Coordinates of C-alpha atoms and ligand atoms in Angstrom, one line a residue:
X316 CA 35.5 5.4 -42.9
X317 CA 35.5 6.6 -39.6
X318 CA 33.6 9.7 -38.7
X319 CA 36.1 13.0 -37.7
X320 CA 34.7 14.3 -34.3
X321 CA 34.2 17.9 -34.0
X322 CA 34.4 19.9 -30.7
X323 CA 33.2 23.5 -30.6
X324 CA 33.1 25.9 -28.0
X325 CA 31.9 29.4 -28.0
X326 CA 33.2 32.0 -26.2
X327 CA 30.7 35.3 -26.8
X328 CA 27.7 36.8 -27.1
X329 CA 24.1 35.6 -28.3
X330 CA 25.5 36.4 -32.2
X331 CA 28.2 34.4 -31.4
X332 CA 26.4 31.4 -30.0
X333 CA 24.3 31.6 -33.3
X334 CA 27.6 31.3 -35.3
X335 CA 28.5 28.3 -33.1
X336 CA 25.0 26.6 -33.8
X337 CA 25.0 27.6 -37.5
X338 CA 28.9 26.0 -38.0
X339 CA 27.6 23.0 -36.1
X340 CA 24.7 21.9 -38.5
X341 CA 27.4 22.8 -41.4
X342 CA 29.6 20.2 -40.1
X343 CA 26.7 17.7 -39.3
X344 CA 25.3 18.4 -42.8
X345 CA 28.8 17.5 -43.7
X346 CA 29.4 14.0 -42.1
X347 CA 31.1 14.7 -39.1
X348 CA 30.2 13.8 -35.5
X349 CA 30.1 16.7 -33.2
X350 CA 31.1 15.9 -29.9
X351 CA 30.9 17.4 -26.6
X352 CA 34.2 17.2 -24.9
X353 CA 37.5 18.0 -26.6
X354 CA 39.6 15.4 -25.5
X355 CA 38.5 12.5 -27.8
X356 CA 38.3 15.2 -30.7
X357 CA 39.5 15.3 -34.1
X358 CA 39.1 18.8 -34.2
X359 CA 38.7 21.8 -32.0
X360 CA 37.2 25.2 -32.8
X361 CA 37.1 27.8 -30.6
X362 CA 34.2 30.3 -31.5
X363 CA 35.7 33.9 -29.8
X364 CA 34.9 37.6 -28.6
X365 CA 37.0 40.5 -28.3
X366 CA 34.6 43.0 -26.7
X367 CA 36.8 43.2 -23.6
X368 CA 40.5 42.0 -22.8
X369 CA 39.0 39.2 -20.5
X370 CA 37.0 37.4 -22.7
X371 CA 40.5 37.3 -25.1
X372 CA 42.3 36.0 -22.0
X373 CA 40.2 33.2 -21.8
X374 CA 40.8 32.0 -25.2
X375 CA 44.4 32.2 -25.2
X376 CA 44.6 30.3 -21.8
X377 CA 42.2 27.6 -23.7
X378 CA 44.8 27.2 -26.5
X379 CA 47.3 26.9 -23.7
X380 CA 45.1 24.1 -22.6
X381 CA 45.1 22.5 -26.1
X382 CA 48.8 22.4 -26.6
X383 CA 49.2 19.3 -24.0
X384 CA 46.3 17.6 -26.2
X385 CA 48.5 18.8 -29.7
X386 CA 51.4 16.7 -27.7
X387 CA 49.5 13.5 -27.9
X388 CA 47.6 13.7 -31.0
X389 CA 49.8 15.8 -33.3
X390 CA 47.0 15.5 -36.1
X391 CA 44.9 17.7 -33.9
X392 CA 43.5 20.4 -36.2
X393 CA 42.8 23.9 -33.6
X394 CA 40.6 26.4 -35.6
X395 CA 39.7 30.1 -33.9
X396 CA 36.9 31.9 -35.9
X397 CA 34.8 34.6 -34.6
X398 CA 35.7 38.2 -33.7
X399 CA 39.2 37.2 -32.6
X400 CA 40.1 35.4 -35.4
X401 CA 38.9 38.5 -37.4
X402 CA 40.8 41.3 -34.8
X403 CA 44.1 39.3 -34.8
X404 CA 44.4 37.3 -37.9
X405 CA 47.9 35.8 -38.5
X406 CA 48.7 36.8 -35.1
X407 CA 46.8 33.9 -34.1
X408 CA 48.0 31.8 -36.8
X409 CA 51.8 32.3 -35.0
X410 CA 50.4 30.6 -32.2
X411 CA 52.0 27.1 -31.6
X412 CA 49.1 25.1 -31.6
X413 CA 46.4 27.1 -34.2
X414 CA 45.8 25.7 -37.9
X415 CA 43.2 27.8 -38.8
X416 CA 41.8 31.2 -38.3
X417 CA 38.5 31.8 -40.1
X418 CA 36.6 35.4 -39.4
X419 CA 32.9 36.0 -39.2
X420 CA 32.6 37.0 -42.4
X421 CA 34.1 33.9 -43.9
X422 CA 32.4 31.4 -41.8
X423 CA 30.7 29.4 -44.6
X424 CA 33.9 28.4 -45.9
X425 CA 34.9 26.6 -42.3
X426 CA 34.0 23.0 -43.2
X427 CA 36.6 23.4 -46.4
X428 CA 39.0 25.0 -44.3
X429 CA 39.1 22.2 -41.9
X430 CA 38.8 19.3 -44.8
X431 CA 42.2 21.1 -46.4
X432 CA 44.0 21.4 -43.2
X433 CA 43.0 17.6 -42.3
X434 CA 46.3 15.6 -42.9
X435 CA 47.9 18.5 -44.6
X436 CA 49.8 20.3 -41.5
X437 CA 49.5 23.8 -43.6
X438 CA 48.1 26.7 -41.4
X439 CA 45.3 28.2 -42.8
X440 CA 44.1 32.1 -42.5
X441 CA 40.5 33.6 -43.7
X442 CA 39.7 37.2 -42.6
X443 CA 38.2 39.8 -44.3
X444 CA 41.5 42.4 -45.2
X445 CA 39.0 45.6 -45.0
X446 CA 36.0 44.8 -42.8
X447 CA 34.2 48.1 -42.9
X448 CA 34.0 48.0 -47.0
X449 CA 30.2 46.3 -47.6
X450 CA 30.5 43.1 -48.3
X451 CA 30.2 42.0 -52.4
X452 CA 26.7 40.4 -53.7
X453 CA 28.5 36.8 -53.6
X454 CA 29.9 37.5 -49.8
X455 CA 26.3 38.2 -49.2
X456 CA 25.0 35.6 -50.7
X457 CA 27.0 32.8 -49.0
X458 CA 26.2 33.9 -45.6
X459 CA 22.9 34.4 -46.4
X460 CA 22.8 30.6 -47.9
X461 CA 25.0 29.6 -44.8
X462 CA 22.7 31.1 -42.0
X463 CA 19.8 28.8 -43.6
X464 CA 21.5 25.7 -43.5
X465 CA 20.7 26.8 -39.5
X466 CA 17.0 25.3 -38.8
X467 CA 17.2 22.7 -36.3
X468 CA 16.7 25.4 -33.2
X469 CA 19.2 25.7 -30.3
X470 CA 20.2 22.5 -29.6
X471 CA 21.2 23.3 -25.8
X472 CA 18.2 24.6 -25.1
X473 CA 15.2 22.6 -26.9
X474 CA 12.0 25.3 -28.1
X475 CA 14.4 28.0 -28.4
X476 CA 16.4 29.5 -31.4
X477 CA 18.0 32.7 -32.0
X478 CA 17.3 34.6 -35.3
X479 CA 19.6 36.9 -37.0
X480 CA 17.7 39.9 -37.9
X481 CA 20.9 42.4 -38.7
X482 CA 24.9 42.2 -39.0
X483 CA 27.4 44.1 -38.1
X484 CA 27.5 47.4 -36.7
X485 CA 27.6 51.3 -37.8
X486 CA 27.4 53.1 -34.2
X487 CA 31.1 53.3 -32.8
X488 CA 30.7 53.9 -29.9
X489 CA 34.1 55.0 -29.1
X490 CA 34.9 52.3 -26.6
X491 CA 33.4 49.0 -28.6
X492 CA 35.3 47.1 -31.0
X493 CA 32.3 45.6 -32.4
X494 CA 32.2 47.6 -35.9
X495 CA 35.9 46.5 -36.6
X496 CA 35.3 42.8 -36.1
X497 CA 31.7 42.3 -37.5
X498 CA 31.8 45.0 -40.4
X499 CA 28.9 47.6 -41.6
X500 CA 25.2 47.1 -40.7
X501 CA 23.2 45.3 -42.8
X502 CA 19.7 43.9 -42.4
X503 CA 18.7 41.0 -43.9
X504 CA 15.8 40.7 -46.0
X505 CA 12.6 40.3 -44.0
X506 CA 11.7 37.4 -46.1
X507 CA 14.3 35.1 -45.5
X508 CA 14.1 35.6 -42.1
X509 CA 10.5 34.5 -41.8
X510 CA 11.2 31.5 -43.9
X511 CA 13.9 30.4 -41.7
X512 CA 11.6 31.6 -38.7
X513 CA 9.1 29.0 -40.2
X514 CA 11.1 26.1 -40.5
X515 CA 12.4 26.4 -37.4
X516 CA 9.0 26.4 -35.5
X517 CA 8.4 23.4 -38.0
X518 CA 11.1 21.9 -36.1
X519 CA 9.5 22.7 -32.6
X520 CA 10.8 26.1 -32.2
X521 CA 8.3 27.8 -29.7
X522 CA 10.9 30.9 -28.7
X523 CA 12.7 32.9 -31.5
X524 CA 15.4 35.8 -30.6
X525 CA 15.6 38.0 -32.5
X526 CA 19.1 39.7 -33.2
X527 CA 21.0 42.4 -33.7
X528 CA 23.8 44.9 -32.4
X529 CA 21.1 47.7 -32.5
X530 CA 18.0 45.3 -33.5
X531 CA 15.5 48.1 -33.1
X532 CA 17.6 49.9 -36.1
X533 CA 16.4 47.2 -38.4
X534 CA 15.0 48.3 -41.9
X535 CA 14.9 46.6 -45.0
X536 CA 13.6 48.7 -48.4
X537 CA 11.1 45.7 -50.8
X538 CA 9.5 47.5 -53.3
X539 CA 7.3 50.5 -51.7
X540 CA 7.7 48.9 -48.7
X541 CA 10.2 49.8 -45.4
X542 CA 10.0 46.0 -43.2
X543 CA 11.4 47.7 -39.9
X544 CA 11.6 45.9 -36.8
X545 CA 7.8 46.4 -35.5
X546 CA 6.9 44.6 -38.8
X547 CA 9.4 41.5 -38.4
X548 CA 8.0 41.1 -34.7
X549 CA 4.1 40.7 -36.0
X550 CA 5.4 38.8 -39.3
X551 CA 7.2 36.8 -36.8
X552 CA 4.7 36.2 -34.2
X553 CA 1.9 35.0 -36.9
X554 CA 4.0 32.4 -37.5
X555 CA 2.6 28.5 -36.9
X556 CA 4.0 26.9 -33.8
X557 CA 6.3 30.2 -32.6
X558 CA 4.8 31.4 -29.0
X559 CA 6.9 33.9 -28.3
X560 CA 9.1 36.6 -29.4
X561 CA 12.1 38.2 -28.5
X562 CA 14.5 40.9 -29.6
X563 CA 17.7 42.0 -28.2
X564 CA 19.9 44.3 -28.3
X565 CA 17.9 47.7 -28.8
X566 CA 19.8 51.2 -29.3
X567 CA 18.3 54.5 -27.2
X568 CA 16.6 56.2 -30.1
X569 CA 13.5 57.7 -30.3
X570 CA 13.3 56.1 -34.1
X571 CA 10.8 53.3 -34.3
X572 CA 10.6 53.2 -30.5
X573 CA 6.8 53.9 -30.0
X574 CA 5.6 51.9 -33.1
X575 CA 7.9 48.6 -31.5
X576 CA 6.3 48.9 -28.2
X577 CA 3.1 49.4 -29.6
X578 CA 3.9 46.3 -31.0
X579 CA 4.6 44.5 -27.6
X580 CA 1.6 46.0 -26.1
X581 CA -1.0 44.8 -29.2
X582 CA 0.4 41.1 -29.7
X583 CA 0.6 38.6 -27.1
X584 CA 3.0 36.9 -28.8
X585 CA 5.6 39.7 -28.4
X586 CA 7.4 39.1 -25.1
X587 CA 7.4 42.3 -23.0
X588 CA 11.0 42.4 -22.6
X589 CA 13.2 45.3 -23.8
X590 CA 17.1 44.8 -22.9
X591 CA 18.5 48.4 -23.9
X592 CA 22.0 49.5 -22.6
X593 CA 22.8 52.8 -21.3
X594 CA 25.9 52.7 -20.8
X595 CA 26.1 55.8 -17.8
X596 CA 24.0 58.2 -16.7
X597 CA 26.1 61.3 -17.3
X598 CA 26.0 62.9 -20.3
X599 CA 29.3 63.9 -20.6
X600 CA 30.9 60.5 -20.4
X601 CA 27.8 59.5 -22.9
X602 CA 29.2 62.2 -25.6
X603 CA 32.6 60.9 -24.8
X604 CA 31.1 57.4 -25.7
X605 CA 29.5 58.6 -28.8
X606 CA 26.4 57.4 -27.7
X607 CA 23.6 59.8 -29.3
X608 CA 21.2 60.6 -26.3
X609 CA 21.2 62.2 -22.9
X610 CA 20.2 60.2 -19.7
X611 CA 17.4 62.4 -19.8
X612 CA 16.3 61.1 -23.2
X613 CA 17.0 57.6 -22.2
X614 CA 14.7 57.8 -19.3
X615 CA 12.2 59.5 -21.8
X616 CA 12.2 56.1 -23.8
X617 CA 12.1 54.1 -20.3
X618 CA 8.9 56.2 -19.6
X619 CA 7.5 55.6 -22.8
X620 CA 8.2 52.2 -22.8
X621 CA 6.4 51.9 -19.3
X622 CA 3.3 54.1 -20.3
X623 CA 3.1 51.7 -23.4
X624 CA 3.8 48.2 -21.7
X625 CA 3.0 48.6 -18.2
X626 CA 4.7 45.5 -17.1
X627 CA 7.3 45.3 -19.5
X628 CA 10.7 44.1 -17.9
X629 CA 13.8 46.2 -18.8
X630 CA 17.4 45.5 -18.8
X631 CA 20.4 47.2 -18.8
X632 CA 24.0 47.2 -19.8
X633 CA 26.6 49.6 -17.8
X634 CA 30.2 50.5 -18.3
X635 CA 32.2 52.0 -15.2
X636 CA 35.4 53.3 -15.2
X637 CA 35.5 54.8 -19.0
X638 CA 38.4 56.9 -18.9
X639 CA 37.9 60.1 -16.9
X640 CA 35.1 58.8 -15.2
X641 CA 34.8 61.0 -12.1
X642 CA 32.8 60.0 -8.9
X643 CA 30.3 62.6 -9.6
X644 CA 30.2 60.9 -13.2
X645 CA 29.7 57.3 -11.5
X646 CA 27.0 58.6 -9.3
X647 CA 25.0 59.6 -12.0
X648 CA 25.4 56.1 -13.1
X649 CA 24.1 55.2 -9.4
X650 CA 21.2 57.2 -10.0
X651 CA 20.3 56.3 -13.2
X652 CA 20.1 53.0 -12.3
X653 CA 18.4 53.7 -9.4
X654 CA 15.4 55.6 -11.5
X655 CA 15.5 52.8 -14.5
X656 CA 14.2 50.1 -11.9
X657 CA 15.5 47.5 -14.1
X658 CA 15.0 43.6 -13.9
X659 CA 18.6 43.0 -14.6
X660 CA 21.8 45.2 -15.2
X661 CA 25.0 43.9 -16.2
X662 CA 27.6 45.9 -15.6
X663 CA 31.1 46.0 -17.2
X664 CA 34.4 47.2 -15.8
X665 CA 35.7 49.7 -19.0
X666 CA 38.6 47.5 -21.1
X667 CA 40.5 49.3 -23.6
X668 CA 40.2 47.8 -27.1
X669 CA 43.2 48.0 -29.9
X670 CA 42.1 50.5 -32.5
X671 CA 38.9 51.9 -31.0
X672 CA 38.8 55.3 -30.9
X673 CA 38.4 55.9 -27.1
X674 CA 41.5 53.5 -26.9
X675 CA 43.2 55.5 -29.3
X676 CA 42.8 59.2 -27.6
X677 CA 41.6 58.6 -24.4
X678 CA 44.3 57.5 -21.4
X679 CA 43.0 54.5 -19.1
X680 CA 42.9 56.7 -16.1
X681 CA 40.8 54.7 -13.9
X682 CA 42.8 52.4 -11.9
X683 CA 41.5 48.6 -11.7
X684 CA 40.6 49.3 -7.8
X685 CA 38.2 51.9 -8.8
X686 CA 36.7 50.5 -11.6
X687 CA 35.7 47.6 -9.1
X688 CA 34.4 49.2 -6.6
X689 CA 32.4 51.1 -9.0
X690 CA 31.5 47.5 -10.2
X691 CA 30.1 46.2 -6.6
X692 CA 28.6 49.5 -6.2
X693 CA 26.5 49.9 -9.1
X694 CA 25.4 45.7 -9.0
X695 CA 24.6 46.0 -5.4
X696 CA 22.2 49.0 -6.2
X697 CA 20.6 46.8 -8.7
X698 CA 20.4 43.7 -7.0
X699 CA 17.9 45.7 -4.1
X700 CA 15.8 46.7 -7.2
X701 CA 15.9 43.6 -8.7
X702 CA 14.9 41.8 -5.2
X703 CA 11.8 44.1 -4.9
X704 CA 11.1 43.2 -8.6
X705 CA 10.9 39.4 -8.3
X706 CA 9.1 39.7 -4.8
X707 CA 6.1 40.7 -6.9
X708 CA 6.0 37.7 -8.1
X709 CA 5.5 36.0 -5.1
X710 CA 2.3 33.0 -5.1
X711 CA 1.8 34.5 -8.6
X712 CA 1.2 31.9 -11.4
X713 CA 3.6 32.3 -14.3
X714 CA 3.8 30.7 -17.5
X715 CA 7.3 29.5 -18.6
X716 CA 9.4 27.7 -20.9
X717 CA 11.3 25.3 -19.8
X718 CA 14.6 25.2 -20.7
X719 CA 15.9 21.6 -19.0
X720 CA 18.1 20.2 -15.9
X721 CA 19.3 22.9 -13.5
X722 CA 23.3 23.4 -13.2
X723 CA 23.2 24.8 -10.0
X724 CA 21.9 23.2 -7.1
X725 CA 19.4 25.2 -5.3
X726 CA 16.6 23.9 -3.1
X727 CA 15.6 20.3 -3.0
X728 CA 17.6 18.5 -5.1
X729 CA 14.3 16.2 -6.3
X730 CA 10.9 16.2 -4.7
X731 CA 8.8 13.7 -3.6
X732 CA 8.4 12.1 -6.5
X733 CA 11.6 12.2 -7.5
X734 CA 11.3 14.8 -10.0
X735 CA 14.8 16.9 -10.7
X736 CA 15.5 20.3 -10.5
X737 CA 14.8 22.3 -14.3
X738 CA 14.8 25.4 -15.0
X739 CA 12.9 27.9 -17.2
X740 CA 12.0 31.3 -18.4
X741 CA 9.1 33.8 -18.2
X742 CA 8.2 35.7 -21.2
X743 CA 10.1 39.0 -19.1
X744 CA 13.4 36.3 -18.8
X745 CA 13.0 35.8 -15.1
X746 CA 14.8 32.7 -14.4
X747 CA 12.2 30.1 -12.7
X748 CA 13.5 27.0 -10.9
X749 CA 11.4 24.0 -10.0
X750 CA 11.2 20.4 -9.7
X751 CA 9.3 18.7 -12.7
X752 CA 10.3 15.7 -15.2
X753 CA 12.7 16.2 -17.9
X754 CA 10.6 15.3 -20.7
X755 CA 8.9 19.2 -19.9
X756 CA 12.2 20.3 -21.6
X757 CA 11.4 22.6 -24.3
X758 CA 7.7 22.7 -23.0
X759 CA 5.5 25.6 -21.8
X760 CA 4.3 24.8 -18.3
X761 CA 2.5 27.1 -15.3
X762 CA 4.6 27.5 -11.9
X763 CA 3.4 29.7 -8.6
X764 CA 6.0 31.1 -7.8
X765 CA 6.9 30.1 -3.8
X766 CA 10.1 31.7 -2.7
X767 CA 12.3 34.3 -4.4
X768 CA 15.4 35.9 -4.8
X769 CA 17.2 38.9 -6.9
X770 CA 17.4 37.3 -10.4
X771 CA 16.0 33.8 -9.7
X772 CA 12.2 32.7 -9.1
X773 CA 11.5 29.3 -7.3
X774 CA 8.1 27.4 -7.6
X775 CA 6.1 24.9 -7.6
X776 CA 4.2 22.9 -10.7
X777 CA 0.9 23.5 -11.3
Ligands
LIG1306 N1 25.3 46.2 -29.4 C1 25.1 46.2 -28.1 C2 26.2 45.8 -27.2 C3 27.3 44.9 -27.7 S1 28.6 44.6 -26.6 C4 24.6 47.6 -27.7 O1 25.1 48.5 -28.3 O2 23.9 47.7 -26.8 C5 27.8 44.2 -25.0 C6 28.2 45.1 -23.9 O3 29.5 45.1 -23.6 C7 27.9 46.6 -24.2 O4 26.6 47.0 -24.0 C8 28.8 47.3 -23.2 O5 28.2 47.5 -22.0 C9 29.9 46.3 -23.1 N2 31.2 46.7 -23.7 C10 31.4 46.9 -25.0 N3 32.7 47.3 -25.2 C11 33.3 47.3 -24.0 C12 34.6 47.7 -23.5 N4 35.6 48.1 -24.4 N5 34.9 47.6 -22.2 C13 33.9 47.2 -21.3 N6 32.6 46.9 -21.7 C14 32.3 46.9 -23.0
LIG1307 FE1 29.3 48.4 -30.0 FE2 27.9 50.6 -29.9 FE3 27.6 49.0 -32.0 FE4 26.7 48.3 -29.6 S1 25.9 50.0 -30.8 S2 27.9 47.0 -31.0 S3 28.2 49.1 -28.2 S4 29.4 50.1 -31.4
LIG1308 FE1 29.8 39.3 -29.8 FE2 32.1 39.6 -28.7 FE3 32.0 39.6 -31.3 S1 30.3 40.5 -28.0 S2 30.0 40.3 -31.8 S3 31.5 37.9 -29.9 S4 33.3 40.8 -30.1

């Protein structure tokens, strides 16, 4: 019998990307050919985010794109899972050309999904009905079975794999729709983590990413024991074949903080990157957010954090325009930045999200002009920081891993001897291009660094 081909495409964040790469060795496992374009494809699933109203746009004008495709071959079957499928349910499933909607939650029952729907024309909904109750033991227990079916390491990028360390999330902040769509926190147990940790460097893992909403929140009880995230990052880093580490996304709290950077500092292993959002620098838009610090306290942790690691590289995540964000407000934002001296901010214009609390009491009062030229104003502060950073670099030797062909053209095309362009990463996630052959692809290799700009390092091979 002729194989079905699979096309998937992801839409969100790092946890959704793992999602993507966890349902693809499910339906490898299961005999079908995944392929990489979506016109020759039995099936199509579309992997989605709803943290802003863009990223729900994009997905709808995808489907738009499908229904030509649904014209020609009407035993097309369309699947959305991820946090869409899970906001919007049978909304989705009204949509002309959707069969399935599978949730995060329900994710390990996706290849039966898609096996019933084959041939059978009957749409097809899975979504948790209350997604703050806990999950039950067996819910539990087939994601946990589901996430180790994942061991083959991220197949775009060859060395590197991404880890779940926790799911869901317990913050609400009032602006994120996060908690709705992924459930209650829950860390899994340390010991399954290494184990899939282990065969993933087995398979030639050299970088793991570790993840989680609030990653540096992780704790998991085993007997008199508390694993918390300082202890997954050693565990982690003792493992055979795995380089380095990485964790992302970590929560302001003075919890854990010291003993995780301590961490960073004592192993080698640990990369000394730290990507913690703050959101805004003024505290009254940060209460508003139902974030639990001050920028005060944030900049305490950046401190700490800088007296621990000296060269640690830090990252940022901003929101302008939350509603009643005032230009004194945004200016604190400014200045924060400014006093962060961050590698890298990314910075969000504010989108109101169905059923979130800010959406729910709190008027959209910033007009879309505003919120983007608050957006070009707080990047353009970064980007002068950011260009001082990398200059630093400048005929320094770094160690990276390379990651494979560069997209973009940037300098010379190929050198001399007719090497392409690849790309690669420093343990701090500075993005290094140079000209080298492909087979380095998932390599470790040492560049001096010749020429560079805000966010991206050129060099030269060692
Ligand atoms: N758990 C992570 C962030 C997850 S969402 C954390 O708490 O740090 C990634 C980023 O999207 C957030 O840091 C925030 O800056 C942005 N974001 C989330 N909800 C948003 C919204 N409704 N509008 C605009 N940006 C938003
Ligand atoms: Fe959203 Fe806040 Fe949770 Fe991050 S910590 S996922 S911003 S609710
Ligand atoms: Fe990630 Fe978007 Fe869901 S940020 S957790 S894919 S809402």
């Amino acid at each position: 019998m002729r194989k079905q081909k699979v096309h998937i495409k992801s839409f969100g964040c790092q946890m959704n990307k793992l999602d993507t790469e966890m349902v693809t060795a499910a339906f490898a496992r299961a005999g079908f050919e995944l392929i990489d374009s979506y016109e020759d494809s039995d099936i199509v699933l579309i992997n989605t985010c709803s943290v802003r109203e863009h990223a729900e746009t994009k997905v709808f004008s995808h489907l738009g794109r499908l229904k030509h495709l649904k014209k020609s071959n009407p035993e097309l079957v369309v699947g959305v899972i991820g946090c869409m499928a899970q906001r919007l349910g049978s909304e989705l499933l009204n949509h002309d050309v959707v069969d399935i909607v599978c949730g995060p939650a329900q994710i390990p029952q996706i290849v039966d999904m898609v096996r019933e729907a084959i041939g059978t024309k009957q749409k097809k909904i899975r979504v948790k009905e209350k997604i703050r109750e806990k999950n039950s033991d067996a819910e539990t227990q087939a994601l946990e079975n589901f996430e180790s079916v994942y061991d083959k390491g991220d197949k775009r990028i060859p060395g590197q794999a991404f880890v779940r360390a926790m799911r869901g999330c317990n913050n609400f902040c009032t602006y994120c729709i996060v908690p709705y769509v992924r459930g209650p926190e829950i860390s899994r147990p340390h010991q399954a983590i290494i184990d899939q940790i282990k065969r993933l460097a087995d398979e030639g893992t050299k970088l793991v990413t570790l993840l989680g909403q609030t990653v540096n929140s992780y704790e998991y009880k085993a007997g008199d024991k508390t694993y918390c995230l300082a202890d997954l990052l050693e565990m982690a880093s003792e493992v055979d074949g795995i380089e380095w580490v990485r964790f992302v996304t970590s929560y302001p709290t003075q919890k854990y903080f010291e003993q995780i950077m301590n961490t960073m500092a004592d192993i080698e292993n640990v990369c000394n990157y730290l990507h913690m959002p703050a959101q805004s620098g003024s505290d009254r838009i940060l209460k508003a957010m139902n974030r639990h610090y001050t920028s005060g306290e944030y900049l305490g942790l950046i401190d700490k954090a800088r007296t621990i690691v000296p060269d640690i590289s830090i990252a940022g995540d901003f929101i302008v325009g939350f509603p009643s964000e005032t230009e004194e407000d945004f200016q604190q934002s400014v200045e924060l930045v400014k006093k962060a001296q961050y590698r890298n901010a990314f910075v969000f214009k504010y989108s109101p999200r169905p059923g979130t609390t800010s959406e729910k009491r709190l008027a959209d009062d910033i007009d879309a002009e505003t919120k983007k030229r608050r957006n070009v104003e707080l990047l353009a502060v970064q980007e002068k920081i950011s260009e001082k950073l990398s200059e630093e670099f400048l005929n320094k030797k770094v160690k990276i891993l390379v990651e494979g062909l560069s997209k973009k053209p940037h300098l010379n095309k190929a050198d001399h001897q007719g090497n392409p362009q690849l790309i690669g990463r420093t343990a701090e996630d500075y993005i290094v291009v140079f000209n080298g052959p492909t087979e380095l692809a998932g390599n470790f290799t040492t560049v001096k660094i010749t020429k560079t700009s805000p966010l991206t390092l050129f060099g030269e091979m060692i």
